[in-house]
Coordinates of C-alpha atoms and ligand atoms in Angstrom, one line a residue:
M1 CA 0.0 0.0 -0.2
T2 CA 1.6 3.2 -1.0
E3 CA 0.8 6.3 1.1
Q4 CA -0.8 9.2 -0.8
P5 CA 0.8 12.7 -0.5
R6 CA -1.5 14.8 1.6
A7 CA -2.3 18.6 1.0
D8 CA -1.9 19.2 4.8
R9 CA 1.2 17.5 4.9
P10 CA 3.6 18.3 2.2
D11 CA 6.8 16.7 1.4
P12 CA 9.8 18.5 3.1
S13 CA 11.3 20.7 0.8
P14 CA 14.4 18.6 -0.9
T15 CA 17.9 19.5 0.2
R16 CA 19.9 21.0 -2.4
I17 CA 23.3 19.2 -3.5
L18 CA 25.7 21.7 -4.5
A19 CA 29.2 21.4 -6.2
P20 CA 32.0 22.7 -4.4
D21 CA 33.0 25.1 -7.3
T22 CA 32.5 28.9 -7.6
A23 CA 28.7 28.7 -8.6
G24 CA 28.0 26.1 -5.7
I25 CA 30.0 28.2 -3.2
E26 CA 28.4 31.5 -4.2
A27 CA 24.7 29.5 -3.6
A28 CA 25.7 28.2 -0.4
A29 CA 26.8 31.7 1.0
E30 CA 23.7 33.4 -0.6
S31 CA 21.6 30.8 1.6
L32 CA 23.4 31.3 4.6
R33 CA 23.1 35.2 4.2
A34 CA 19.4 34.7 3.9
G35 CA 19.2 32.7 7.0
G36 CA 19.5 29.3 5.4
L37 CA 21.0 26.1 6.6
V38 CA 23.9 24.6 4.6
A39 CA 25.9 21.8 5.5
F40 CA 29.4 22.0 4.2
P41 CA 32.9 20.0 4.5
T42 CA 35.7 20.7 7.0
E43 CA 38.8 18.7 7.2
T44 CA 37.3 17.1 10.4
V45 CA 33.7 16.3 9.5
Y46 CA 30.6 17.9 8.0
G47 CA 29.3 21.1 9.6
L48 CA 25.8 22.3 9.5
G49 CA 26.3 25.9 8.8
A50 CA 24.2 29.0 9.6
D51 CA 25.0 32.6 10.1
A52 CA 26.2 32.9 13.6
T53 CA 24.8 36.5 14.0
N54 CA 21.3 35.5 13.0
S55 CA 19.4 34.1 15.8
H56 CA 16.6 32.8 13.7
A57 CA 18.9 30.9 11.6
I58 CA 20.6 29.3 14.7
A59 CA 17.1 28.3 16.2
R60 CA 16.5 26.3 13.1
V61 CA 19.8 24.6 13.5
F62 CA 19.0 23.2 17.1
A63 CA 15.7 22.1 15.6
A64 CA 17.0 20.4 12.4
K65 CA 19.5 18.7 14.5
G66 CA 17.1 17.9 17.6
R67 CA 20.0 19.3 19.9
P68 CA 19.4 20.7 23.4
A69 CA 19.3 24.3 23.7
F70 CA 22.1 24.2 26.4
N71 CA 24.7 22.7 24.0
P72 CA 26.5 25.8 22.3
L73 CA 27.8 25.8 18.5
I74 CA 31.4 26.3 17.5
V75 CA 31.9 29.5 15.5
H76 CA 33.9 29.2 12.5
V77 CA 36.1 32.3 11.1
L78 CA 38.7 32.5 8.6
G79 CA 41.8 33.1 11.1
A80 CA 42.7 35.4 14.2
E81 CA 41.7 38.5 12.9
A82 CA 38.2 37.4 12.6
A83 CA 38.5 35.8 16.1
E84 CA 39.7 38.9 17.7
A85 CA 36.3 40.7 16.7
L86 CA 34.3 38.1 18.5
A87 CA 36.3 37.1 21.5
V88 CA 39.3 38.5 23.7
V89 CA 42.3 36.8 22.6
S90 CA 45.0 36.1 25.1
P91 CA 48.5 36.2 24.2
M92 CA 48.8 32.1 24.8
A93 CA 45.4 32.2 22.4
R94 CA 47.1 34.2 19.9
D95 CA 50.2 31.6 20.0
L96 CA 48.2 28.7 19.5
M97 CA 46.1 30.2 16.7
A98 CA 49.7 31.0 15.0
A99 CA 50.7 27.5 15.3
F100 CA 47.3 25.4 14.7
W101 CA 45.1 27.7 12.6
P102 CA 43.7 26.9 10.1
G103 CA 43.3 23.4 11.5
P104 CA 41.3 21.1 13.9
L105 CA 41.6 23.0 17.1
T106 CA 38.9 24.9 18.8
L107 CA 39.5 27.6 21.3
V108 CA 36.7 28.4 23.8
L109 CA 37.5 32.2 24.7
P110 CA 35.8 35.0 26.7
S111 CA 33.3 36.6 24.1
R112 CA 33.4 40.0 23.7
G113 CA 31.1 41.9 25.7
G114 CA 30.1 38.7 27.7
A115 CA 26.5 38.8 26.7
S116 CA 27.8 38.5 23.1
V117 CA 25.8 41.5 21.3
G118 CA 23.1 40.1 18.8
A119 CA 22.0 43.4 17.6
S120 CA 25.6 44.9 16.7
G121 CA 26.4 42.1 14.4
G122 CA 27.9 39.8 17.2
V123 CA 27.3 36.3 17.6
S124 CA 23.9 35.3 18.7
L125 CA 23.2 34.2 22.2
L126 CA 21.4 31.1 21.2
A127 CA 24.6 30.1 19.4
T128 CA 26.8 30.4 22.7
A129 CA 24.0 29.2 24.9
G130 CA 24.0 32.2 26.7
L131 CA 27.6 31.4 27.9
A132 CA 30.3 34.2 28.6
T133 CA 32.4 32.2 26.3
V134 CA 32.4 31.5 22.7
A135 CA 34.1 28.3 20.9
L136 CA 35.9 29.4 17.7
R137 CA 37.7 27.6 15.0
A138 CA 39.3 28.4 11.8
P139 CA 38.9 25.1 9.4
A140 CA 41.6 23.9 7.0
H141 CA 39.3 22.7 4.4
A142 CA 39.6 24.8 1.0
V143 CA 35.8 24.8 0.5
A144 CA 34.9 25.7 4.0
R145 CA 37.5 28.7 3.7
A146 CA 36.1 29.8 0.4
L147 CA 32.5 29.7 1.8
L148 CA 33.5 31.8 5.0
A149 CA 35.1 34.4 2.6
A150 CA 31.9 34.6 0.4
V151 CA 29.7 34.8 3.4
G152 CA 31.6 37.4 5.2
R153 CA 30.3 36.8 8.5
P154 CA 30.9 34.3 11.2
V155 CA 29.5 30.7 10.8
A156 CA 28.0 28.6 13.5
A157 CA 28.2 24.7 12.7
P158 CA 27.8 21.9 14.7
S159 CA 28.6 18.5 13.2
A160 CA 25.6 17.9 10.6
N161 CA 24.1 15.1 12.2
P162 CA 20.9 14.6 14.2
S163 CA 21.9 15.2 17.8
G164 CA 23.4 12.0 19.6
R165 CA 24.3 10.0 16.4
V166 CA 27.6 9.5 14.2
S167 CA 29.0 12.5 12.8
P168 CA 29.0 12.7 9.1
T169 CA 32.3 12.5 6.7
T170 CA 30.4 12.5 3.4
A171 CA 27.6 14.4 2.0
A172 CA 25.7 11.4 1.7
H173 CA 25.9 10.6 5.5
V174 CA 24.5 14.3 5.8
L175 CA 21.7 13.4 3.5
A176 CA 20.8 10.3 5.2
G177 CA 20.6 11.8 8.6
L178 CA 19.3 15.6 7.8
G179 CA 18.0 15.2 4.1
G180 CA 14.9 17.3 3.9
R181 CA 15.5 19.5 7.0
I182 CA 18.1 21.6 5.6
D183 CA 18.4 24.0 2.4
A184 CA 21.7 22.3 0.8
V185 CA 24.8 20.4 1.4
L186 CA 28.2 21.3 -0.2
D187 CA 29.6 18.1 -1.4
G188 CA 33.3 18.3 -1.0
G189 CA 33.9 14.5 -0.8
P190 CA 35.2 12.6 2.3
C191 CA 37.0 14.4 5.1
A192 CA 40.3 14.1 5.8
V193 CA 40.8 13.9 9.4
G194 CA 37.8 12.1 10.2
V195 CA 37.0 13.0 13.8
E196 CA 35.9 16.3 15.3
S197 CA 38.2 19.4 16.4
T198 CA 40.0 19.0 19.7
I199 CA 38.5 21.6 21.9
L200 CA 40.6 23.7 24.6
A201 CA 39.4 26.0 27.0
L202 CA 41.8 28.8 28.2
D203 CA 40.3 30.1 31.4
P204 CA 43.0 31.4 31.3
A205 CA 44.9 28.1 31.9
P206 CA 44.5 25.6 29.1
R207 CA 42.0 22.9 29.8
L208 CA 41.5 20.1 27.3
L209 CA 37.4 19.8 26.7
R210 CA 37.4 17.3 24.2
A211 CA 40.1 15.1 22.3
G212 CA 40.0 15.4 18.7
G213 CA 41.8 15.9 15.3
L214 CA 44.6 17.8 16.8
P215 CA 46.5 15.5 19.0
V216 CA 47.0 16.4 22.7
E217 CA 50.8 15.6 22.3
A218 CA 51.1 18.6 19.9
L219 CA 49.3 20.8 22.1
E220 CA 51.4 20.1 25.2
A221 CA 54.5 20.7 23.1
A222 CA 53.2 23.7 21.7
L223 CA 52.4 24.9 25.4
G224 CA 55.6 23.4 27.1
R225 CA 53.2 21.7 29.7
P226 CA 51.0 18.5 30.3
L227 CA 47.4 19.2 29.9
D228 CA 44.5 18.3 32.2
L229 CA 43.7 15.0 30.5
D230 CA 40.3 14.5 32.2
P231 CA 37.9 16.0 29.9
D232 CA 34.7 14.3 31.1
L233 CA 33.7 15.7 34.5
D234 CA 34.1 19.2 35.8
P235 CA 35.6 18.4 39.3
D236 CA 33.4 21.0 41.1
S237 CA 29.7 20.2 39.4
G238 CA 30.4 16.7 38.2
R239 CA 29.1 17.9 34.8
P240 CA 30.5 17.5 31.4
Q241 CA 32.7 20.5 31.0
A242 CA 31.9 21.0 27.0
P243 CA 28.2 21.2 27.4
G244 CA 28.0 18.7 24.4
Q245 CA 30.3 15.8 25.9
L246 CA 27.3 13.8 27.1
A247 CA 28.2 10.4 27.9
S248 CA 26.0 8.8 25.2
H249 CA 27.0 10.4 22.0
Y250 CA 28.4 9.4 18.5
A251 CA 26.0 6.6 18.6
P252 CA 25.2 4.2 15.7
T253 CA 21.8 2.4 15.8
G254 CA 23.6 -0.8 16.9
S255 CA 25.4 -1.4 20.4
L256 CA 29.1 -1.2 20.6
R257 CA 31.7 -3.1 22.5
M258 CA 35.3 -1.9 22.8
D259 CA 38.5 -3.7 23.1
A260 CA 37.5 -6.7 21.5
L261 CA 39.9 -9.4 20.3
A262 CA 37.4 -11.3 18.2
P263 CA 33.7 -11.0 17.6
A264 CA 31.3 -12.8 19.7
P265 CA 28.2 -14.7 17.9
G266 CA 26.0 -12.1 16.1
E267 CA 28.6 -9.3 16.3
A268 CA 30.2 -7.3 13.4
M269 CA 33.6 -6.8 14.0
L270 CA 35.7 -3.7 13.2
G271 CA 39.3 -4.5 13.2
F272 CA 42.5 -2.5 13.8
G273 CA 46.0 -3.6 12.9
P274 CA 46.9 -7.2 13.4
V275 CA 43.2 -7.9 14.4
P276 CA 41.0 -8.6 11.7
G277 CA 37.3 -7.6 11.1
D278 CA 34.4 -7.6 8.6
L279 CA 35.6 -4.0 8.2
T280 CA 39.0 -2.7 9.5
L281 CA 39.7 0.7 10.7
S282 CA 43.3 0.4 9.5
A283 CA 45.0 -2.8 8.4
S284 CA 48.4 -1.5 9.0
G285 CA 47.7 0.2 12.4
D286 CA 47.6 3.7 11.2
L287 CA 45.8 5.9 13.7
A288 CA 45.3 8.9 10.9
E289 CA 43.7 6.2 8.5
A290 CA 41.7 4.8 11.5
A291 CA 40.3 8.3 12.4
A292 CA 39.5 9.2 8.7
N293 CA 37.6 5.5 8.5
L294 CA 36.0 5.6 11.9
F295 CA 32.5 7.4 11.2
G296 CA 32.2 6.2 7.7
H297 CA 32.4 2.6 9.0
L298 CA 30.0 3.0 11.8
H299 CA 27.7 4.5 9.2
A300 CA 28.0 1.7 6.9
L301 CA 27.5 -0.7 9.7
D302 CA 24.3 0.9 10.6
A303 CA 23.3 1.1 6.9
M304 CA 23.6 -2.9 7.0
G305 CA 21.2 -2.7 9.9
T306 CA 24.2 -4.1 12.2
L307 CA 22.7 -4.6 15.7
R308 CA 25.9 -5.5 17.6
I309 CA 29.4 -4.0 16.7
A310 CA 32.7 -5.1 18.3
V311 CA 35.8 -2.8 17.7
A312 CA 39.2 -4.0 18.2
P313 CA 42.0 -2.2 20.8
I314 CA 43.1 1.0 19.6
P315 CA 46.3 2.6 21.1
D316 CA 45.2 5.6 23.4
H317 CA 47.8 7.8 21.9
G318 CA 47.9 10.6 19.4
L319 CA 44.6 10.6 17.1
G320 CA 43.7 7.1 19.1
R321 CA 42.7 9.3 22.1
A322 CA 40.0 11.1 20.1
I323 CA 39.0 7.7 18.5
N324 CA 38.7 6.1 21.9
D325 CA 36.6 8.8 23.2
R326 CA 34.2 8.8 20.4
L327 CA 34.1 4.9 20.6
A328 CA 33.6 5.1 24.5
R329 CA 30.7 7.4 23.8
A330 CA 28.9 5.3 21.3
A331 CA 29.4 2.3 23.7
A332 CA 27.8 4.2 26.4
P333 CA 24.3 3.2 27.8
R334 CA 21.8 5.2 25.9
P335 CA 19.4 7.6 27.8
Ligands
TXA401 O1 35.3 19.6 14.0 C1 34.3 20.1 14.6 O2 34.6 20.8 15.7 C2 33.0 20.1 13.9 C3 33.3 20.8 12.5 C4 32.0 21.2 11.7 O3 33.8 22.1 12.6 N1 32.2 20.7 14.6 C5 31.7 20.1 15.8 O4 30.6 20.8 16.3 O5 31.9 19.2 16.3 P1 29.7 20.2 17.5 O6 28.5 21.1 17.7 O7 29.2 18.8 17.1 O8 30.5 20.1 18.9 C6 30.8 21.2 19.5 C7 31.3 21.2 21.0 C8 29.9 20.7 22.0 O9 30.7 19.8 22.6 C9 29.8 21.9 22.7 O10 29.3 21.8 23.7 C10 31.3 22.5 22.6 O11 31.7 22.3 21.4 N2 31.2 23.9 22.9 C11 30.8 24.9 22.2 N3 30.8 26.2 22.8 C12 31.4 26.0 24.0 C13 31.7 26.8 25.1 N4 31.3 28.3 25.0 N5 32.1 26.5 26.0 C14 32.5 24.9 26.0 N6 32.2 24.1 25.1 C15 31.7 24.6 24.0
MG402 MG1 28.7 16.9 17.0

């Protein structure tokens, strides 16, 4: 029995797929300036972009993702100069931007004016969830940079997936999760890094809020000191420090078991290095390759209807720390 279209329940408007060329980027920029939602590639994962200064557009981002309003968004800029307009940039923050921007590092900094502004072209209070800080990142992907230049405004962009699900590393992943709920996706092919940016708070001492695409070791070398490496719990409140770092997150439909050396009956196996699997994150044990494959393989297992996933042990250094963080959240009990 086929369902008839009903006048009172029109099909959702289709999501346009834009090529990553001049015309596609201009169309994406025009849509963003008009308050639209456009997913775009970055070197980490696809972001769901909206004009960070437009509260209506930001409200649509939360609605499209089903994201809790207490969870603030990362604001994307071209570089340090644009960051200075939005946040108070300390000498340490400036040094980190010089060392790692553009790239997979998000810095949480005091937002200018605290209450962010809104009326005078500043970042919408909805985007920062009313916090006195703003999370800023300069992405390294050429298409993202061309888009930011064409928009001429800061672009808020969470990962372009329904809240709590696996982040997208291709335009097809974006469409599978958010197709019909957003205006367009700029298809720039697969993301090279494959896990989200590393998030560092400077308040004013550096504090790691999320392991990610920039290895912690690189940050520690630049800072000349070890970082607080327990990102999960705020010692005072016992709550997650980055409001989005909820225990269950990045979750495929199936359940997930870590540190498995072989699949149990009924499990699909995700291998790494010497541990074989139905799919492998990296047969040669390369952590960068594993990070780039991680979300794509989880999406593929989801698409195959896999109900139970076992994952081989991943070394907990370099990009392995970000991979294990995402796997632990995918494995956590669901609310
Ligand atoms: O690689 C990335 O960071 C990707 C691409 C698209 O740039 N974006 C991304 O955004 O991962 P999202 O929304 O999935 O994760 C943003 C994280 C959340 O955990 C959020 O709580 C945290 O950043 N965050 C944002 N603003 C914050 C703030 N002012 N203080 C603390 N954490 C903040
Ligand atoms: Mg996300």
